[in-house]
Coordinates of C-alpha atoms and ligand atoms in Angstrom, one line a residue:
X7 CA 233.4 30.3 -17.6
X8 CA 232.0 26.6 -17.2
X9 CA 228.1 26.9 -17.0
X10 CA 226.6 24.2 -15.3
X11 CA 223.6 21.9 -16.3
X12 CA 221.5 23.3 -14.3
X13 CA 222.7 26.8 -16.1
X14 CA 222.4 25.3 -19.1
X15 CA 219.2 23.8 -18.4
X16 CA 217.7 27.6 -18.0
X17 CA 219.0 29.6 -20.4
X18 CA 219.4 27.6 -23.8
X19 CA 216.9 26.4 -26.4
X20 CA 218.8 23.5 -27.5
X21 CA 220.7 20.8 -26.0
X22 CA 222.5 18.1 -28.0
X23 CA 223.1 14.8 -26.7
X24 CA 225.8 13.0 -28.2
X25 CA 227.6 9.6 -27.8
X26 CA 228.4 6.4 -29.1
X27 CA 225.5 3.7 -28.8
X28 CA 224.5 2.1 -26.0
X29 CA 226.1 4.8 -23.4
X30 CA 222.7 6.3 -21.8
X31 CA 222.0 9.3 -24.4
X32 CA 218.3 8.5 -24.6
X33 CA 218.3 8.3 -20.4
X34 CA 220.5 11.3 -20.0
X35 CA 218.3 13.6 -22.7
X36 CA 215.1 12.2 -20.7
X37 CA 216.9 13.1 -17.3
X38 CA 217.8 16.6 -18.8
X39 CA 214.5 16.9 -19.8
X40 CA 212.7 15.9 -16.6
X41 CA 214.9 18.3 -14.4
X42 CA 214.3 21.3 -16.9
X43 CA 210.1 21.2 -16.8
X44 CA 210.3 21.0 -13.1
X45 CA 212.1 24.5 -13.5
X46 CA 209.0 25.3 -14.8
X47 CA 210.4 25.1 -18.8
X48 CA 208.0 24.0 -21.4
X49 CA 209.8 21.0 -22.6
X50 CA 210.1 19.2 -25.9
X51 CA 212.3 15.7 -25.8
X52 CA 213.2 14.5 -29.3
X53 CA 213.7 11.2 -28.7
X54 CA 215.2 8.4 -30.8
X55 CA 215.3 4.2 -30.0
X56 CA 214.1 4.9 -26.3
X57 CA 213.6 1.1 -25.1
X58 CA 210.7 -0.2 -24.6
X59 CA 209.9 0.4 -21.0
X60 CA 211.4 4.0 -21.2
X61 CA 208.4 4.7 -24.1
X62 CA 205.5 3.3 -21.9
X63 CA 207.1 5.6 -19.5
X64 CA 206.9 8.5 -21.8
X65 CA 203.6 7.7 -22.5
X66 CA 205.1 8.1 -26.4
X67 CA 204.3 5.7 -29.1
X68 CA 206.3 5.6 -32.6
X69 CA 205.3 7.4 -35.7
X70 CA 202.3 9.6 -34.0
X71 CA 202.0 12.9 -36.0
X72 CA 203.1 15.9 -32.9
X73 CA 204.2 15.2 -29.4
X74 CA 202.5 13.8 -26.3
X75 CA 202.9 15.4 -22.9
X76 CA 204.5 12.9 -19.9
X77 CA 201.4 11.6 -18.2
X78 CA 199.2 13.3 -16.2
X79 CA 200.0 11.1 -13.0
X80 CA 203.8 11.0 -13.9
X81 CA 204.2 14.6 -14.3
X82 CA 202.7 14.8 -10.9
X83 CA 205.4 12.3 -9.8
X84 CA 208.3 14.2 -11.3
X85 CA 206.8 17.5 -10.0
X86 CA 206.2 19.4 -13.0
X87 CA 203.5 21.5 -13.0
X88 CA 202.3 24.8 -15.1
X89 CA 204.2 26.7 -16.5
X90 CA 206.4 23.2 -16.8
X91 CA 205.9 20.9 -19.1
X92 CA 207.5 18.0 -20.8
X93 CA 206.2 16.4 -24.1
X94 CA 208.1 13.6 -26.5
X95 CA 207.8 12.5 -30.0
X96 CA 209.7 9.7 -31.2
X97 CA 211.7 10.3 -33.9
X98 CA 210.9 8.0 -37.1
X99 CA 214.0 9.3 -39.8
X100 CA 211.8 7.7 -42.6
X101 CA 209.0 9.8 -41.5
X102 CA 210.6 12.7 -41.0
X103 CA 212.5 12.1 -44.3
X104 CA 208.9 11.7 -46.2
X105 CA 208.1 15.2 -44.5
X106 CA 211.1 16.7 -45.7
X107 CA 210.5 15.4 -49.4
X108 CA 206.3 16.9 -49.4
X109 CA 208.0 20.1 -48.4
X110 CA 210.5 20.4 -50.5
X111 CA 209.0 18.6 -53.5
X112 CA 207.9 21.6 -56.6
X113 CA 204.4 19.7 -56.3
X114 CA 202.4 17.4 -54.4
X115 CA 202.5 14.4 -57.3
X116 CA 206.3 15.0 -57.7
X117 CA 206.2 13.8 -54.0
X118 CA 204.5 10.9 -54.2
X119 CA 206.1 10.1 -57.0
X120 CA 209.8 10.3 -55.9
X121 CA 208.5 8.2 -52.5
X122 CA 207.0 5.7 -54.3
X123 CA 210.3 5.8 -56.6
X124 CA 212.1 2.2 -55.8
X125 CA 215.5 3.8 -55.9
X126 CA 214.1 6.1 -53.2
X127 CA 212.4 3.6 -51.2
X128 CA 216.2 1.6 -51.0
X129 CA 218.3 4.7 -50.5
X130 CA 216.4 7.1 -48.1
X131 CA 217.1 5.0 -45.2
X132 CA 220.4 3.9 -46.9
X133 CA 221.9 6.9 -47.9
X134 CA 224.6 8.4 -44.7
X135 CA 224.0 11.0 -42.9
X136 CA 220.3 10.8 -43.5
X137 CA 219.3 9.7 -39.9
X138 CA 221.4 12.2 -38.7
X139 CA 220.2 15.0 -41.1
X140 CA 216.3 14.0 -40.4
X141 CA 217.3 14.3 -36.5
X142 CA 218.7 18.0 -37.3
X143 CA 215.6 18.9 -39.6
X144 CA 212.8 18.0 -36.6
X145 CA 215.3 19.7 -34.3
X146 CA 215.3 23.3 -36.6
X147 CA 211.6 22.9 -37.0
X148 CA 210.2 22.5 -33.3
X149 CA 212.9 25.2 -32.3
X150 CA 211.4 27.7 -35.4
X151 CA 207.5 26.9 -33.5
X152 CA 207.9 28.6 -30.5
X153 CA 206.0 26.3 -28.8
X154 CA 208.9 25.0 -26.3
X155 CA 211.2 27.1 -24.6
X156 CA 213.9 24.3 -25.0
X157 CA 214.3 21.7 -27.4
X158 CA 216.7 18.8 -26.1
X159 CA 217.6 16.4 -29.1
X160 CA 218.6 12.5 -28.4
X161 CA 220.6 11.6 -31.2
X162 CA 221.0 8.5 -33.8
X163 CA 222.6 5.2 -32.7
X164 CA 225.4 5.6 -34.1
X165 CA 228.4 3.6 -34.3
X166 CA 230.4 6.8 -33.1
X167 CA 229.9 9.6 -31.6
X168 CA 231.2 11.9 -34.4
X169 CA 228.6 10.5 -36.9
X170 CA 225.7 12.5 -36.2
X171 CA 227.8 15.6 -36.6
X172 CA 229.1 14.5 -39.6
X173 CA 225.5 13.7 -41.1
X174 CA 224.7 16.4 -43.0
X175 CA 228.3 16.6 -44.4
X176 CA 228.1 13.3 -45.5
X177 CA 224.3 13.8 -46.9
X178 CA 225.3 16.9 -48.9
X179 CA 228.9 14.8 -50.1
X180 CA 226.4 12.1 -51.4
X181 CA 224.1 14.7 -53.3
X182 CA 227.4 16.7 -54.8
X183 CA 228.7 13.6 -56.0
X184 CA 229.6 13.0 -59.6
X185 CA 227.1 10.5 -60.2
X186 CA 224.6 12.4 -59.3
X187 CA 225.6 15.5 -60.9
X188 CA 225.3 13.3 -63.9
X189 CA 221.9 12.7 -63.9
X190 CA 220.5 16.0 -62.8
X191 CA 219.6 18.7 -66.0
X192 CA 221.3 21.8 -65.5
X193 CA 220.7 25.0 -67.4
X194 CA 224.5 25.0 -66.9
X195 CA 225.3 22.5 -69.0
X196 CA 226.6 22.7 -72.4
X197 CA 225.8 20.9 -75.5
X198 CA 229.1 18.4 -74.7
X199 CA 227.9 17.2 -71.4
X200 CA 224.7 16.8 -72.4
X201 CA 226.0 14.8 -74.9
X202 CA 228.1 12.6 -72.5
X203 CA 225.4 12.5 -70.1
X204 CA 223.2 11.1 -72.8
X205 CA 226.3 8.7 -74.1
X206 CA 226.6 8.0 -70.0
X207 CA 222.3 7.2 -70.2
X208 CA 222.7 4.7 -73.0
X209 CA 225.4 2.9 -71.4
X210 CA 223.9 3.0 -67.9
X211 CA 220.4 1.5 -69.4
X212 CA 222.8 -1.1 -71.6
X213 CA 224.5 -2.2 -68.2
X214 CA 221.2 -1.9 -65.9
X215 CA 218.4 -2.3 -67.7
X216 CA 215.7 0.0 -69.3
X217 CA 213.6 0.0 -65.9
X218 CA 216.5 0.2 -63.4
X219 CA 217.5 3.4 -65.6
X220 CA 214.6 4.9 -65.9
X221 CA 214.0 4.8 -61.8
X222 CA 217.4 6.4 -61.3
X223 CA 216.6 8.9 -63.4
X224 CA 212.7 10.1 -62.2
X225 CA 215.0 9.6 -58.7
X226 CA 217.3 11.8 -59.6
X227 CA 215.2 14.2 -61.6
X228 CA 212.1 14.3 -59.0
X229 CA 215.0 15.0 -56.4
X230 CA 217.0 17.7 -57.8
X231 CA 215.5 20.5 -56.0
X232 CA 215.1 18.5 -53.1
X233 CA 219.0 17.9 -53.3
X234 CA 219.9 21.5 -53.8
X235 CA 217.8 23.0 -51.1
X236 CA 218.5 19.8 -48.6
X237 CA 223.3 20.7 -48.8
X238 CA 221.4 24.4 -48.5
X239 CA 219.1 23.4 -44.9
X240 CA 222.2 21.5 -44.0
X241 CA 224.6 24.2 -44.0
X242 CA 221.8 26.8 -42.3
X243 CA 221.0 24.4 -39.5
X244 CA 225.2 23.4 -39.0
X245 CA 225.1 27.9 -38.3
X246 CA 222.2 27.6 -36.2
X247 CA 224.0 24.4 -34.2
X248 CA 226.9 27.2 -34.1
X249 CA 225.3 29.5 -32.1
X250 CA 227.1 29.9 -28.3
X251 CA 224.1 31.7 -26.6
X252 CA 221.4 28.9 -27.7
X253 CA 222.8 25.8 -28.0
X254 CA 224.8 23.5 -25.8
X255 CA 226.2 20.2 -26.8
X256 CA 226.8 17.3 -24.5
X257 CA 228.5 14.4 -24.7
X258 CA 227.5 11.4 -23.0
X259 CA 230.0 8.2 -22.4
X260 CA 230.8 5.5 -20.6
X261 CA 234.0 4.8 -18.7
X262 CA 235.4 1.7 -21.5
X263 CA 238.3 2.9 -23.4
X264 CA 236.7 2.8 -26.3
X265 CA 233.9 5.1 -25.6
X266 CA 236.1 7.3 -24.0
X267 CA 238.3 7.8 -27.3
X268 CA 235.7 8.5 -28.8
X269 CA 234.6 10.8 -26.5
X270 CA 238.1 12.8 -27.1
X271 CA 238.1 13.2 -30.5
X272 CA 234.1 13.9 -30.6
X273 CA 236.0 17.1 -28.1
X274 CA 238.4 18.0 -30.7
X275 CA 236.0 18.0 -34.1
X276 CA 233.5 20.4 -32.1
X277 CA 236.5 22.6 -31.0
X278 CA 237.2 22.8 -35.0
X279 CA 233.6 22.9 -36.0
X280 CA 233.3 26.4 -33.5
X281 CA 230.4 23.8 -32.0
X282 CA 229.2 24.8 -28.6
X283 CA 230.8 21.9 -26.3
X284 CA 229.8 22.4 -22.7
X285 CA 229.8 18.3 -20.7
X286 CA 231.3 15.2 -20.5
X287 CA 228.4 13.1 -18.7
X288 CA 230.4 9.9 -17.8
X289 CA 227.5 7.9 -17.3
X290 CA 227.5 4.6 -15.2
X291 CA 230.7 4.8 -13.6
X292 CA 231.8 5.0 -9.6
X293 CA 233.2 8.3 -9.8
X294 CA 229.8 9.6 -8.4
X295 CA 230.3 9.7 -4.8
X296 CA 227.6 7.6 -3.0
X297 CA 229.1 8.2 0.6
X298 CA 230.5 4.9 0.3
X299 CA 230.3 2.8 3.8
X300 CA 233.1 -0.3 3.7
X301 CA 232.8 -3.3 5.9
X302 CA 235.1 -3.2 8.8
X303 CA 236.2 -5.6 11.8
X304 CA 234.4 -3.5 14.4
X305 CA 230.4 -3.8 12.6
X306 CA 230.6 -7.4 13.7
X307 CA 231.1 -6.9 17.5
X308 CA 232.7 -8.8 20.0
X309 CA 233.3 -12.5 19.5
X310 CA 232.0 -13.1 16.2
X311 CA 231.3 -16.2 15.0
X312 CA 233.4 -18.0 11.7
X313 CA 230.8 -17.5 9.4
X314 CA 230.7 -13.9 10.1
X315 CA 234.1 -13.4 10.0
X316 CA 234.5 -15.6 6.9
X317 CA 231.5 -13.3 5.6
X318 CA 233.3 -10.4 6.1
X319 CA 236.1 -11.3 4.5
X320 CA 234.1 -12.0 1.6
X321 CA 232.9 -8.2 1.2
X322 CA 236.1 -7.0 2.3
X323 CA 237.2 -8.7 -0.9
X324 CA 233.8 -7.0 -2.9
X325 CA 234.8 -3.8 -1.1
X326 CA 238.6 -3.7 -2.1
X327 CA 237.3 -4.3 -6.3
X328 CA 234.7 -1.6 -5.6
X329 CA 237.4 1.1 -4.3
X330 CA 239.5 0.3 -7.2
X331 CA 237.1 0.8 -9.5
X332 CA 236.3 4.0 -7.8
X333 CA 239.9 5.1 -8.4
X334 CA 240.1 4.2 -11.9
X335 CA 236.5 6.5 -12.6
X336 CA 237.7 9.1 -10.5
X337 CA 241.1 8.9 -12.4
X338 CA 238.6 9.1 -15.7
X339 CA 236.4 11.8 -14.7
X340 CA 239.7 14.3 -14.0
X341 CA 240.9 13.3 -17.2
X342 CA 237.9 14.2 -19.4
X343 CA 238.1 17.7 -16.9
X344 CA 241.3 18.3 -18.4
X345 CA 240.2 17.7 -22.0
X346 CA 236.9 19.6 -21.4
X347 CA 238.9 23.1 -21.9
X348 CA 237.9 26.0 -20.0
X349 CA 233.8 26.4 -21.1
X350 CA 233.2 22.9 -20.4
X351 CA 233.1 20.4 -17.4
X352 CA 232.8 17.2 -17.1
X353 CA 230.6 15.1 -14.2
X354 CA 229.3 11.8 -12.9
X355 CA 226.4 9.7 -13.2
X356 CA 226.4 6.6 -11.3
X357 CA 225.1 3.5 -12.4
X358 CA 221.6 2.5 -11.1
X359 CA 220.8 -1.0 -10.6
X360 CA 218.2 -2.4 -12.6
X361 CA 218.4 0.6 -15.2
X362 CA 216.9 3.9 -15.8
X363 CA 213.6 3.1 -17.4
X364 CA 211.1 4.6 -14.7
X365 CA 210.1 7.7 -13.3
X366 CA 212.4 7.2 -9.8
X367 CA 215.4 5.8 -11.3
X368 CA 215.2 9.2 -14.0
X369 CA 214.5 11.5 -11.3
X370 CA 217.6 10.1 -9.7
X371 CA 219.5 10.7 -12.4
X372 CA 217.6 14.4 -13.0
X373 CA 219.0 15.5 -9.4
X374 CA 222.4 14.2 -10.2
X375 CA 222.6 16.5 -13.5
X376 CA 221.5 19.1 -12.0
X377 CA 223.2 18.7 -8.7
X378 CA 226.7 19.1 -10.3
Ligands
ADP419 N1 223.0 5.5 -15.3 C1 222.4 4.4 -15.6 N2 222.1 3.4 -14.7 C2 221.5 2.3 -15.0 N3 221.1 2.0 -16.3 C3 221.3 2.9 -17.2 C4 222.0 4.1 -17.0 N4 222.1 4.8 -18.1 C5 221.5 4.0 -19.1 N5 221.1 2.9 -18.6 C6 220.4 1.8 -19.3 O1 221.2 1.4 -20.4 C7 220.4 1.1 -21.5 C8 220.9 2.0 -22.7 O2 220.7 3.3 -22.4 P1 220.2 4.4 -23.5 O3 220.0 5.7 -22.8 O4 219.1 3.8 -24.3 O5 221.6 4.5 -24.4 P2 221.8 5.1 -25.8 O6 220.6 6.1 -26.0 O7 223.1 5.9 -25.7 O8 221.8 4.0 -26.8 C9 219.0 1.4 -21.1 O9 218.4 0.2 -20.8 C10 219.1 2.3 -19.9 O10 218.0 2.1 -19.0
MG420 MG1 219.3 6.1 -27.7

């Protein structure tokens, strides 16, 4: 069975969108969100990067401490009205990051401590995965709340699509490391690595520097529990992400081959995660059916005049690229049907001049989501 969006829209908690950067997962998430309060859902958009005109849209500001609703005239515009809502927080990963650290920390000094650490400073926004991971952590918490009936998550610019599943994977590889094993006391250890580990501390100050050394190792001390229970969180929330009945993952492209490689292997890694894959949304592409009206000899009536015929020939020209680049999307669109597999599908959005930024231009976009 393929649910639709609209489906979707109504009966999960989460939806993830996913893509490469730059392909409209900030504007289809907003869309997505917009069509779901006007059902009358209580709303939460995580956003991430939405540009600039899209946030005074919003109404949403970076790094405020909870949510805003859309507002109050929008939300009129967009029809939502009680029990719907819609509210957005920008996601800031170092914020979010700090928050993870005062939660986790044994105590309230070891926080500051480790945050003030230089080591941290340079790594916490350095370290991969952590965007990602950060993303996943606001996403688990809103979702524990109960505040929203569905949580839809924009996700991390990302260089591919694949990274921000991989995040915590490549978080929790970091923290396993050797390296870091190395400076972290264990009750484990024996008498012979501790010894190394102290042979490995002599040699590590000789090469770096007393000071270096001594930051690496409050960092790595202060963020030993943090570590453990962080791989823990990560491989609760990749269960959670798991779950067929609540989430749904979506994966937004565009119709370059590039993105649309991407886009098939993004398919294949959820299919061997047992991720819940349920849309290709080929976004900005012709395949959307516009009822499409081509110049012909007859709108110019008898006797036309040069210039108009010479004009018509000019859009026949316009008309013949446009038709061709129908074909090739259309070509696309069955294509990613095919690879969607039987409990996904795969649809249209067309491409709206003068982008997606404002209320009409998302509702347009809302109506084609759910009208699919
Ligand atoms: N279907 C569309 N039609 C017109 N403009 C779009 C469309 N989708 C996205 N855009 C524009 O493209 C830019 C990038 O979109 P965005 O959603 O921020 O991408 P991403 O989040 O994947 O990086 C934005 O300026 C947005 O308004
Ligand atoms: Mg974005």
């Amino acid at each position: 069975m393929k649910p639709t969006l609209s489906e979707l829209l109504s009966t999960r908690r989460i939806l993830v969108c996913c893509g490469a950067g730059g392909v409209g997962k900030t504007t289809t998430a907003t869309g997505l969100a917009l069509a779901a309060a006007r059902e009358g859902r209580r709303v939460l958009a995580l956003t991430i990067d939405p540009s600039k005109r899209l946030a005074e849209t919003l109404g949403v500001e970076r790094n405020l401490k909870a949510p805003v609703s859309l507002p109050e005239e929008r939300l009129r515009q967009a029809g939502i009205e009680p029990p719907g809502s819609l509210e957005t927080w920008m996601l800031d990963p170092q914020l979010i990051a700090s928050g993870v650290v005062r939660r986790l920390a044994p105590s309230p000094e070891s926080a500051e401590r480790l945050m003030n650490n230089r080591i941290y400073k340079g790594v916490s926004g350095m370290v991969a995965g952590m965007q990602e991971y950060t993303a996943m952590q606001a996403l688990y918490d809103f979702v524990q709340e109960d505040r929203y009936d569905l949580v839809i998550l924009d996700t991390p610019p990302s260089r591919n699509a694949l990274d921000f599943l991989d995040g915590p994977r490549r978080l929790s590889r970091f923290f396993d490391g050797r390296i870091f094993q190395l400076f972290v006391p264990s009750e484990e250890q024996g008498f012979v690595q501790r010894a190394a580990s102290s042979l490995i501390s002599r040699v590590l100050s000789a090469v770096f520097g007393e000071e270096t050394f001594g930051d690496l190792q409050e960092f790595f001390n202060a963020f030993a529990t943090i570590f453990t229970q962080l791989t823990r969180n990560a491989s609760q929330m990749g269960e959670f992400l798991a779950d067929p009945e609540g989430v749904a993952f979506l994966l937004v492209t565009s119709p370059s081959p590039a993105a649309l490689t991407d886009a098939f292997f993004f398919r294949k890694k959820t299919e061997e995660m047992n991720l819940p894959f349920r849309a290709f949304i080929l976004n900005r592409s012709q395949a959307y059916d516009l009822d499409r009206v081509y110049p012909t000899a007859d709108l110019l009536g008898p006797a036309p005049s040069p210039a108009a015929l010479s004009g018509l020939a000019k859009l026949q020209e316009l008309a013949d690229l446009e038709v061709a680049q129908v074909k090739r999307d259309q070509k696309l669109l069955r294509q990613l049907g095919e690879k969607a597999g039987d409990q996904a599908m795969a649809m249209a959005l067309p491409n709206l001049t003068g982008g997606a930024n404002d209320i009409a231009s998302l509702l347009k976009i809302a109506n084609v989501l759910v009208s699919s």
